[in-house]
Amino acid sequence: MLKTNFDNGRDHLAMFEPFVEDTLIAEDLDGKTAADVQAAVAERHRLMLPLATVRTLLSRAGKRSLIRREGGRYFTTQNPSRVGTKDLLQLRMHVEERQARLAEAFRRHANEHQIDIESREASLKLLIGFVERHHVRLALAGPDDVKIGVDAGAAGDASFDRLIATFLTEAALKGSTEAEVFAEILEGYVLQNTLLLADISTAERPFLNLHVFFDSNLLFGALGLQGEGNALLSGEFISLLRERGARPEVFKTTVREMRAILALYESKLGSHAGRKSLYQTDITRHLLTTGATPADMRTANSLLERSLSELGVTVVDTPTHVAAYTLDEAELANRLAAHPGGDRQPRVLHDVDCIAAILTLRAGMEPESLDQAKAVFVTSSALTVRNATSWFRDEDGAGIPPILHYFTMSNFAWLKKPAGAASLKMHELIALCGAALRPTRNVWEAFLSNLNRLEESSVVSSDEVAAIMANSLTDRLLADEDIGNDPDASTLTEVVERVKESLIGEAADRVADTDRKVAKLEDERTRQEAVTTARAKQVGNIVAHTAAAALIASFTLGTFAGVQSIALGRPSAWSILFGAAPLAIGALLGVLWGFNVRTWREKVAARCATAVARWLSADERTFSGS
């Protein structure tokens, strides 16, 4: 409903007015405080508004004579307008009808997978829980104890995530109405959470000289090294930032990290053992499934800065370190380390350097909004954001943290120009669904261990291991909810066997396809030969008939000339030669070899046809070779 208000042109604060006005008209709030109205709105609409926002909206309602304020308390007027309530109820009915169709479509999808969902309400609750868990929570940058936004009730059952992901992916790819409704839900969540946590007055204004520094993982996605979907998503995000006045940039230390990662893949992709040892990330999966080679990695490395420039991302120097601005970096390294002693890992050191660089650029500023932040580091790692933000608050850091999750930054940028990035949120949803459909890291590592044992015992060959690791079916089977997070060896071996069967089937299909292509080529060759033979015969017949006609004409003319000269009484040697010689020669040839014009013509035609056929065949082979 909030999204609909936004689409209808209400300003960023006016979008919340219908909810407050409806509550004022429907509830008995005479003599209540702003906090009482806040609680009533939360109870009636499950929308948690900040108290300052409620006071502003109540002031607007007072100017329209819906309420009056006395002694810090609010009272309804004698004849309050009910237009707002009527409009809100109509809007609610329209939205509920659309969402009911979405919920019913998901119930049908679940039934097709032998899962029963008892009601539409339960179905919708599961879908909204998915959004709340996988998008909204990542984007909320406020303290955990501040409850602002939509209270969706229970978050939903995480065991349904795969089922929901398949449903949403199919709906989105088909461009169905269900996908549109779900996109509205997602965008509504983005609106209410981002607006209520942001400075509403700056929501529509472009960013003011904001430098957005990208983490390497986001840039690898934009470069297409994590698949087409991530490339499209990151590309749209970069374009949106530039359109709204922000400056997409990357520190040189991040470029060095990217080069080191590409060099690692270059060294590993060339061998079977190297490919098996690769850490399972989106890059690894994409490179394995596309058959990337070390040469591809060398090319990507050599063109890295040019490729970033073509994306619209500027490479800049890391600012000179100023310890007075960077807080306790050693403690930050400890927070970011995955295990004791891991604070010296390259990835940890890189993140500490980037966060320190942002704080150095801010030079002690404590920005209350992104429009004042000057610089921010953006990453797709929720764990890194959570640990770094917690460290920042514990260090008494105030205002916008130096690091934000991609979704948070995306939401702020999208809010400034939703119409200019209409597909961004849907593409984010598809990316989230893709992540939900992948196996967990624990499952993948257990699978690799089992695959190594099968290879050592010669159950599978090294070529089969490489093919199984690169097959998309492996991911789908491992992510199946029946696998669980702690699969046993027999279950993992069954996955291997099923993927092998699939590979055998694919190989058989390829052989059959090759056989069909060969048969088609053979048919085409036979047809071409028939055409060539027919054309050669046609040419031979023309040549033979022409020669025969010339010979007959010679006999006829010679005979006529000779007879005429004898008849006139003036025979000569030439007349005898042209008149008698052709008849004599024809008779002699006929007696000795059975010569006749018809037989001679057929032989000439056959020889000409053979010569022409050879010439045409040689010409076709030359053309095919070229």
Coordinates of C-alpha atoms in Angstrom, one line a residue, residues 111-626:
N111 CA 1.3 -28.6 -3.9
E112 CA 3.2 -29.5 -7.1
H113 CA 6.2 -30.3 -4.8
Q114 CA 4.0 -32.4 -2.5
I115 CA 3.9 -29.7 0.2
D116 CA 0.6 -28.5 1.7
I117 CA 0.2 -25.0 2.9
E118 CA -3.0 -24.7 4.9
S119 CA -4.2 -21.2 3.9
R120 CA -3.6 -18.2 1.8
E121 CA -2.6 -16.3 4.9
A122 CA 0.1 -18.8 5.7
S123 CA 1.3 -18.8 2.1
L124 CA 1.6 -15.0 2.1
K125 CA 3.3 -15.0 5.5
L126 CA 6.0 -17.4 4.2
L127 CA 6.6 -15.2 1.1
I128 CA 6.9 -12.0 3.2
G129 CA 9.1 -13.7 5.7
F130 CA 11.5 -14.6 2.8
V131 CA 11.8 -10.9 1.9
E132 CA 12.2 -9.9 5.5
R133 CA 15.0 -12.4 6.2
H134 CA 16.9 -12.2 2.9
H135 CA 16.6 -8.5 1.9
V136 CA 15.3 -6.2 4.6
R137 CA 17.4 -7.4 7.5
L138 CA 20.6 -7.1 5.4
A139 CA 19.6 -3.5 4.6
L140 CA 18.7 -2.3 8.0
A141 CA 21.5 -0.2 9.4
G142 CA 19.9 0.9 12.6
P143 CA 20.7 -0.6 16.1
D144 CA 19.2 -4.0 16.7
D145 CA 17.1 -2.7 19.6
V146 CA 15.3 -0.1 17.5
K147 CA 12.2 -1.6 16.0
I148 CA 11.3 0.6 13.0
G149 CA 9.3 -0.4 9.9
V150 CA 6.8 -3.1 9.2
D151 CA 6.1 -5.7 11.9
A152 CA 5.6 -8.8 9.7
G153 CA 5.1 -11.1 12.6
A154 CA 7.0 -14.4 12.6
A155 CA 9.8 -14.3 10.1
G156 CA 8.7 -17.6 8.5
D157 CA 10.1 -21.1 8.2
A158 CA 13.6 -21.1 6.7
S159 CA 13.1 -24.6 5.5
F160 CA 10.7 -23.2 2.8
D161 CA 13.4 -20.9 1.4
R162 CA 14.3 -23.3 -1.5
L163 CA 10.7 -23.7 -2.4
I164 CA 10.0 -20.0 -2.3
A165 CA 13.2 -19.3 -4.3
T166 CA 12.2 -21.7 -7.1
F167 CA 8.7 -20.2 -7.2
L168 CA 9.9 -16.6 -7.3
T169 CA 12.6 -17.4 -9.9
E170 CA 10.2 -19.0 -12.2
A171 CA 7.6 -16.2 -11.8
A172 CA 10.2 -13.5 -12.4
L173 CA 11.7 -15.2 -15.4
K174 CA 8.3 -15.6 -16.9
G175 CA 7.4 -12.0 -16.2
S176 CA 4.1 -13.1 -14.6
T177 CA 1.7 -11.0 -12.6
E178 CA 2.8 -12.8 -9.5
A179 CA 6.3 -11.5 -10.0
E180 CA 4.9 -8.0 -10.3
V181 CA 3.0 -8.3 -7.0
F182 CA 6.0 -9.7 -5.2
A183 CA 8.2 -6.8 -6.6
E184 CA 5.6 -4.4 -5.2
I185 CA 6.0 -6.0 -1.8
L186 CA 9.7 -5.8 -1.9
E187 CA 9.7 -2.2 -3.0
G188 CA 7.2 -1.3 -0.3
Y189 CA 9.6 -2.8 2.2
V190 CA 12.4 -0.8 0.8
L191 CA 10.4 2.4 1.0
Q192 CA 9.3 2.1 4.5
N193 CA 12.6 0.9 6.0
T194 CA 14.8 3.2 4.0
L195 CA 12.6 6.2 4.5
L196 CA 12.2 5.7 8.2
L197 CA 15.9 5.2 8.8
A198 CA 16.9 8.1 6.6
D199 CA 16.7 11.8 6.6
I200 CA 13.3 12.1 4.7
S201 CA 14.0 15.6 3.6
T202 CA 17.0 14.5 1.5
A203 CA 15.3 11.4 0.0
E204 CA 14.6 13.0 -3.4
R205 CA 17.8 15.0 -3.7
P206 CA 20.8 13.7 -5.6
F207 CA 23.8 12.6 -3.6
L208 CA 26.2 15.5 -2.8
N209 CA 29.8 14.6 -3.8
L210 CA 29.5 11.1 -2.4
H211 CA 32.3 8.7 -3.2
V212 CA 31.1 5.1 -3.1
F213 CA 34.1 2.7 -2.9
F214 CA 33.4 -0.9 -4.1
D215 CA 34.6 -4.1 -2.6
S216 CA 36.3 -6.6 -5.0
N217 CA 33.4 -9.1 -4.8
L218 CA 30.9 -6.5 -6.2
L219 CA 33.4 -5.6 -8.9
F220 CA 34.0 -9.2 -10.0
G221 CA 30.2 -9.5 -10.3
A222 CA 30.1 -6.3 -12.5
L223 CA 32.9 -7.7 -14.7
G224 CA 30.8 -10.8 -15.4
L225 CA 33.0 -13.2 -13.5
Q226 CA 30.1 -14.3 -11.3
G227 CA 27.6 -14.9 -14.1
E228 CA 25.3 -12.9 -16.3
G229 CA 22.8 -12.2 -13.5
N230 CA 25.3 -10.5 -11.2
A231 CA 26.8 -8.6 -14.1
L232 CA 23.4 -7.2 -14.9
L233 CA 22.6 -6.3 -11.3
S234 CA 26.0 -4.7 -10.5
G235 CA 26.0 -2.8 -13.8
E236 CA 22.5 -1.3 -13.0
F237 CA 23.7 -0.4 -9.5
I238 CA 26.7 1.5 -10.8
S239 CA 24.7 3.3 -13.4
L240 CA 22.1 4.3 -10.8
L241 CA 24.8 5.7 -8.5
R242 CA 26.2 7.8 -11.3
E243 CA 22.8 9.1 -12.3
R244 CA 22.0 10.2 -8.8
G245 CA 25.3 12.1 -8.3
A246 CA 27.5 9.5 -6.5
R247 CA 30.9 8.6 -7.7
P248 CA 31.6 4.9 -8.1
E249 CA 35.3 4.3 -7.2
V250 CA 37.7 1.6 -6.1
F251 CA 40.9 1.9 -4.0
K252 CA 44.1 0.7 -5.6
T253 CA 44.5 -1.7 -2.7
T254 CA 41.3 -3.3 -3.8
V255 CA 42.6 -3.5 -7.4
R256 CA 45.7 -5.3 -6.1
E257 CA 43.5 -7.7 -4.2
M258 CA 41.5 -8.4 -7.4
R259 CA 44.8 -9.0 -9.3
A260 CA 46.0 -11.5 -6.7
I261 CA 42.7 -13.4 -6.8
L262 CA 42.8 -13.5 -10.6
A263 CA 46.4 -14.8 -10.5
L264 CA 45.3 -17.5 -8.0
Y265 CA 42.6 -18.7 -10.4
E266 CA 45.1 -18.6 -13.3
S267 CA 47.4 -20.9 -11.3
K268 CA 44.6 -23.3 -10.2
L269 CA 42.4 -23.7 -13.3
G270 CA 45.2 -25.4 -15.3
S271 CA 45.1 -28.6 -13.3
H272 CA 42.6 -31.0 -11.9
A273 CA 44.1 -30.8 -8.4
G274 CA 44.1 -27.0 -8.6
R275 CA 40.4 -26.8 -9.6
K276 CA 39.4 -29.1 -6.7
S277 CA 41.3 -26.9 -4.2
L278 CA 39.5 -23.7 -5.2
Y279 CA 37.4 -22.1 -2.5
Q280 CA 33.8 -22.3 -3.4
T281 CA 32.6 -18.9 -4.3
D282 CA 30.3 -17.4 -6.9
I283 CA 33.5 -16.8 -9.1
T284 CA 34.6 -20.4 -8.7
R285 CA 31.2 -21.8 -9.7
H286 CA 31.0 -19.5 -12.7
L287 CA 34.5 -20.2 -13.9
L288 CA 34.2 -24.0 -13.5
T289 CA 30.8 -24.2 -15.2
T290 CA 31.9 -22.0 -18.1
G291 CA 35.2 -23.9 -18.6
A292 CA 37.4 -20.9 -18.0
T293 CA 41.1 -21.4 -18.7
P294 CA 44.3 -19.8 -17.2
A295 CA 44.6 -17.8 -20.4
D296 CA 41.2 -16.3 -19.7
M297 CA 42.4 -15.2 -16.3
R298 CA 45.6 -13.7 -17.7
T299 CA 43.5 -11.7 -20.1
A300 CA 41.1 -10.5 -17.4
N301 CA 44.1 -9.5 -15.2
S302 CA 45.8 -7.5 -18.0
L303 CA 42.6 -5.7 -18.9
L304 CA 41.4 -5.1 -15.3
E305 CA 41.8 -1.4 -15.0
R306 CA 40.5 -0.7 -18.5
S307 CA 37.4 -3.0 -17.8
L308 CA 36.7 -1.1 -14.6
S309 CA 36.9 2.2 -16.4
E310 CA 34.5 1.0 -19.0
L311 CA 32.1 0.1 -16.2
G312 CA 32.3 3.7 -15.0
V313 CA 34.4 2.9 -11.9
T314 CA 37.4 5.1 -11.2
V315 CA 40.6 3.7 -9.6
V316 CA 42.0 6.1 -7.0
D317 CA 44.9 6.1 -4.6
T318 CA 44.3 5.2 -0.9
P319 CA 44.6 8.4 1.1
T320 CA 47.5 8.9 3.4
H321 CA 46.8 7.2 6.7
V322 CA 45.9 9.4 9.7
A323 CA 45.7 7.5 12.9
A324 CA 43.7 10.2 14.7
Y325 CA 40.7 9.5 12.5
T326 CA 40.8 5.7 12.1
L327 CA 39.9 4.5 15.6
D328 CA 41.3 1.1 16.9
E329 CA 42.3 -0.8 13.7
A330 CA 43.8 -3.7 15.6
E331 CA 40.4 -4.4 17.3
L332 CA 38.7 -4.1 13.9
A333 CA 41.0 -6.7 12.5
N334 CA 40.2 -9.0 15.4
R335 CA 36.5 -8.5 14.8
L336 CA 36.8 -9.3 11.1
A337 CA 39.1 -12.4 11.6
A338 CA 37.3 -15.7 11.1
H339 CA 39.5 -17.3 13.8
P340 CA 42.1 -16.4 16.3
G341 CA 45.3 -15.3 14.6
G342 CA 43.3 -14.6 11.3
D343 CA 43.7 -10.8 11.7
R344 CA 46.8 -10.9 9.4
Q345 CA 44.9 -12.6 6.5
P346 CA 45.1 -10.5 3.3
R347 CA 41.3 -10.2 3.1
V348 CA 41.1 -8.9 6.7
L349 CA 44.0 -6.4 6.1
H350 CA 42.3 -5.2 3.0
D351 CA 39.0 -4.5 4.7
V352 CA 40.7 -2.7 7.6
D353 CA 42.7 -0.6 5.1
C354 CA 39.5 0.4 3.2
I355 CA 37.5 1.2 6.3
A356 CA 40.4 3.3 7.7
A357 CA 40.6 5.1 4.3
I358 CA 37.0 6.0 4.5
L359 CA 37.4 7.4 8.0
T360 CA 40.5 9.3 6.9
L361 CA 38.5 10.9 4.0
R362 CA 35.8 11.9 6.4
A363 CA 38.4 13.5 8.7
G364 CA 36.4 13.2 11.9
M365 CA 33.0 14.0 10.4
E366 CA 30.0 12.3 11.9
P367 CA 27.5 12.4 9.0
E368 CA 23.9 11.9 9.9
S369 CA 22.9 11.0 6.3
L370 CA 24.6 9.7 3.2
D371 CA 24.3 13.1 1.6
Q372 CA 26.8 14.3 4.2
A373 CA 28.9 11.2 4.4
K374 CA 31.5 12.2 1.7
A375 CA 32.7 8.6 1.3
V376 CA 31.5 5.0 2.1
F377 CA 32.8 1.5 1.5
V378 CA 30.2 -0.9 0.0
T379 CA 30.4 -4.7 0.2
S380 CA 28.1 -7.7 -0.3
S381 CA 29.4 -9.5 2.8
A382 CA 26.7 -9.2 5.5
L383 CA 29.1 -10.6 8.2
T384 CA 31.8 -8.0 7.4
V385 CA 29.2 -5.2 7.6
R386 CA 27.8 -6.5 10.9
N387 CA 31.2 -6.9 12.6
A388 CA 32.6 -3.6 11.3
T389 CA 29.4 -1.6 12.2
S390 CA 29.4 -3.2 15.7
W391 CA 33.1 -2.2 16.1
F392 CA 32.3 1.3 14.9
R393 CA 29.6 1.8 17.5
D394 CA 31.7 0.3 20.2
E395 CA 34.4 2.8 19.3
D396 CA 31.8 5.6 19.9
G397 CA 31.5 6.2 16.2
A398 CA 28.5 8.3 15.3
G399 CA 26.4 8.8 12.2
I400 CA 26.6 6.7 9.0
P401 CA 29.1 3.9 9.5
P402 CA 32.1 3.8 7.1
I403 CA 30.9 0.5 5.6
L404 CA 27.4 -0.4 4.2
H405 CA 25.9 -3.5 2.8
Y406 CA 25.2 -3.4 -0.9
F407 CA 21.4 -3.6 -0.2
T408 CA 21.5 -0.6 2.1
M409 CA 23.3 1.6 -0.5
S410 CA 21.1 0.2 -3.3
N411 CA 18.0 1.1 -1.4
F412 CA 19.1 4.7 -0.7
A413 CA 20.1 5.1 -4.4
W414 CA 16.9 3.5 -5.7
L415 CA 14.7 5.7 -3.4
K416 CA 16.1 8.8 -5.1
K417 CA 15.1 7.6 -8.6
P418 CA 12.8 4.5 -8.5
A419 CA 11.5 5.1 -12.0
G420 CA 15.0 5.1 -13.4
A421 CA 15.8 1.7 -12.0
A422 CA 12.5 -0.1 -12.3
S423 CA 14.1 -3.6 -12.7
L424 CA 16.8 -3.2 -10.1
K425 CA 14.9 -4.7 -7.2
M426 CA 13.5 -7.6 -9.2
H427 CA 17.1 -8.4 -10.3
E428 CA 18.2 -8.3 -6.7
L429 CA 15.4 -10.7 -5.8
I430 CA 16.5 -13.1 -8.6
A431 CA 20.0 -12.9 -7.2
L432 CA 18.8 -13.7 -3.7
C433 CA 16.8 -16.6 -5.0
G434 CA 19.9 -17.9 -6.8
A435 CA 21.8 -17.8 -3.5
A436 CA 19.0 -19.6 -1.7
L437 CA 19.1 -22.4 -4.2
R438 CA 22.8 -23.1 -3.7
P439 CA 24.1 -25.6 -1.2
T440 CA 25.7 -24.3 2.0
R441 CA 29.4 -24.2 2.3
N442 CA 29.3 -27.1 4.9
V443 CA 27.4 -29.3 2.4
W444 CA 29.8 -28.4 -0.5
E445 CA 32.9 -29.1 1.5
A446 CA 31.5 -32.5 2.7
F447 CA 30.6 -33.3 -0.9
L448 CA 34.2 -32.5 -2.1
S449 CA 35.6 -34.7 0.6
N450 CA 33.4 -37.6 -0.4
L451 CA 34.2 -37.0 -4.1
N452 CA 37.9 -37.2 -3.3
R453 CA 37.4 -40.5 -1.6
L454 CA 35.5 -41.9 -4.6
E455 CA 38.3 -40.7 -6.9
E456 CA 40.9 -42.4 -4.7
S457 CA 39.0 -45.6 -4.8
S458 CA 38.6 -45.4 -8.6
V459 CA 34.8 -45.2 -8.4
V460 CA 35.0 -42.0 -10.5
S461 CA 37.8 -40.7 -12.8
S462 CA 39.5 -37.4 -12.5
D463 CA 37.7 -36.3 -15.7
E464 CA 34.4 -37.3 -14.1
V465 CA 35.2 -35.3 -10.9
A466 CA 35.9 -32.2 -13.0
A467 CA 32.6 -32.6 -14.9
I468 CA 30.6 -33.3 -11.7
M469 CA 32.0 -30.2 -10.0
A470 CA 31.2 -28.0 -13.0
N471 CA 27.7 -29.4 -13.5
S472 CA 24.8 -27.2 -12.4
L473 CA 22.8 -30.3 -11.4
T474 CA 25.3 -30.9 -8.6
D475 CA 24.3 -27.6 -6.9
R476 CA 20.6 -28.3 -7.3
L477 CA 20.8 -31.8 -5.8
L478 CA 23.0 -30.6 -2.9
A479 CA 20.7 -27.7 -2.2
D480 CA 17.7 -30.0 -2.0
E481 CA 16.1 -29.7 1.4
D482 CA 16.3 -33.5 1.9
I483 CA 20.1 -33.3 1.9
G484 CA 20.4 -31.2 5.1
N485 CA 23.4 -29.4 6.5
D486 CA 25.1 -32.6 7.7
P487 CA 24.7 -35.2 4.9
D488 CA 26.1 -38.7 5.2
A489 CA 28.4 -40.4 2.7
S490 CA 25.7 -42.5 1.2
T491 CA 23.6 -39.5 0.4
L492 CA 26.5 -37.6 -1.2
T493 CA 27.4 -40.7 -3.2
E494 CA 23.9 -40.9 -4.4
V495 CA 24.2 -37.3 -5.6
V496 CA 27.4 -38.3 -7.5
E497 CA 25.6 -41.2 -9.1
R498 CA 22.7 -39.1 -10.2
V499 CA 25.0 -36.5 -11.7
K500 CA 27.0 -39.2 -13.5
E501 CA 23.7 -40.6 -14.9
S502 CA 22.9 -37.1 -16.1
L503 CA 26.3 -36.7 -17.7
I504 CA 26.0 -40.1 -19.4
G505 CA 22.5 -39.0 -20.7
E506 CA 23.9 -35.7 -21.9
A507 CA 26.8 -37.5 -23.6
A508 CA 24.3 -39.9 -25.3
D509 CA 22.3 -36.9 -26.4
R510 CA 25.4 -35.3 -27.8
V511 CA 26.3 -38.5 -29.7
A512 CA 22.8 -38.8 -31.0
D513 CA 22.8 -35.1 -32.0
T514 CA 26.2 -35.7 -33.8
D515 CA 24.7 -38.7 -35.6
R516 CA 21.8 -36.6 -36.7
K517 CA 24.1 -33.9 -38.0
V518 CA 26.2 -36.5 -39.8
A519 CA 23.2 -38.0 -41.4
K520 CA 21.9 -34.6 -42.4
L521 CA 25.3 -33.8 -43.9
E522 CA 25.3 -37.1 -45.8
D523 CA 21.8 -36.4 -47.1
E524 CA 22.9 -33.0 -48.2
R525 CA 26.0 -34.4 -49.9
T526 CA 23.9 -37.0 -51.8
R527 CA 21.5 -34.2 -52.8
Q528 CA 24.3 -32.0 -54.0
E529 CA 25.8 -34.9 -56.0
A530 CA 22.5 -35.5 -57.6
V531 CA 22.2 -31.8 -58.5
T532 CA 25.8 -31.8 -59.9
T533 CA 25.2 -34.9 -62.0
A534 CA 21.9 -33.5 -63.4
R535 CA 23.7 -30.2 -64.3
A536 CA 26.6 -32.0 -65.8
K537 CA 24.3 -34.2 -68.0
Q538 CA 22.4 -31.1 -69.1
V539 CA 25.7 -29.4 -70.2
G540 CA 26.9 -32.7 -71.9
N541 CA 23.7 -33.0 -73.8
I542 CA 23.9 -29.4 -75.0
V543 CA 27.5 -29.9 -76.2
A544 CA 26.7 -33.3 -77.8
H545 CA 23.6 -32.1 -79.6
T546 CA 25.4 -29.0 -80.8
A547 CA 28.3 -31.1 -82.2
A548 CA 25.9 -33.6 -83.8
A549 CA 24.0 -30.7 -85.4
A550 CA 27.2 -29.3 -86.8
L551 CA 28.2 -32.7 -88.2
I552 CA 24.8 -33.3 -89.8
A553 CA 24.9 -29.7 -91.3
S554 CA 28.4 -30.5 -92.7
F555 CA 27.2 -33.7 -94.3
T556 CA 24.1 -32.0 -95.7
L557 CA 25.7 -28.9 -97.1
G558 CA 28.7 -30.9 -98.5
T559 CA 26.4 -33.4 -100.2
F560 CA 24.1 -30.7 -101.6
A561 CA 27.0 -28.7 -102.9
G562 CA 28.6 -31.8 -104.6
V563 CA 25.4 -33.0 -106.2
Q564 CA 24.6 -29.5 -107.4
S565 CA 28.1 -29.1 -109.0
I566 CA 27.7 -32.5 -110.8
A567 CA 24.3 -31.6 -111.9
L568 CA 25.5 -28.4 -113.5
G569 CA 28.1 -30.4 -115.4
R570 CA 31.0 -28.7 -113.8
P571 CA 32.3 -31.2 -111.2
S572 CA 35.5 -30.3 -109.4
A573 CA 37.8 -31.8 -106.8
W574 CA 36.3 -29.7 -104.0
S575 CA 32.7 -30.6 -105.0
I576 CA 33.6 -34.3 -105.0
L577 CA 35.3 -33.9 -101.7
F578 CA 32.3 -32.1 -100.0
G579 CA 29.7 -34.2 -101.7
A580 CA 31.1 -37.7 -101.9
A581 CA 33.6 -37.7 -99.1
P582 CA 31.1 -37.3 -96.2
L583 CA 28.9 -40.1 -97.6
A584 CA 32.0 -42.3 -98.1
I585 CA 33.4 -41.6 -94.7
G586 CA 30.1 -42.1 -93.0
A587 CA 29.6 -45.4 -94.9
L588 CA 33.1 -46.6 -94.1
L589 CA 32.8 -45.8 -90.4
G590 CA 29.4 -47.5 -90.3
V591 CA 30.9 -50.7 -91.9
L592 CA 34.0 -50.8 -89.7
W593 CA 32.7 -49.7 -86.3
G594 CA 29.0 -49.4 -86.7
F595 CA 29.1 -45.6 -86.5
N596 CA 26.0 -43.6 -86.4
V597 CA 25.3 -40.0 -85.3
R598 CA 23.0 -41.0 -82.5
T599 CA 25.6 -43.3 -80.8
W600 CA 28.3 -40.8 -81.3
R601 CA 26.2 -38.0 -79.8
E602 CA 25.5 -40.1 -76.7
K603 CA 29.2 -40.9 -76.1
V604 CA 30.1 -37.2 -76.5
A605 CA 27.3 -36.3 -74.0
A606 CA 28.6 -38.8 -71.5
R607 CA 32.2 -37.7 -71.7
C608 CA 31.2 -34.0 -71.4
A609 CA 29.0 -34.8 -68.5
T610 CA 31.9 -36.6 -66.7
A611 CA 34.3 -33.7 -67.3
V612 CA 31.8 -31.1 -66.1
A613 CA 30.9 -33.1 -63.0
R614 CA 34.6 -33.3 -62.0
W615 CA 35.0 -29.6 -62.6
L616 CA 31.9 -28.7 -60.5
S617 CA 32.9 -31.0 -57.7
A618 CA 36.4 -29.5 -57.5
D619 CA 34.9 -26.0 -57.4
E620 CA 32.6 -27.0 -54.6
R621 CA 35.4 -28.5 -52.6
T622 CA 37.5 -25.3 -53.1
F623 CA 34.6 -23.2 -52.0
S624 CA 33.9 -25.3 -48.9
G625 CA 37.6 -25.2 -47.9
S626 CA 37.7 -21.5 -48.2

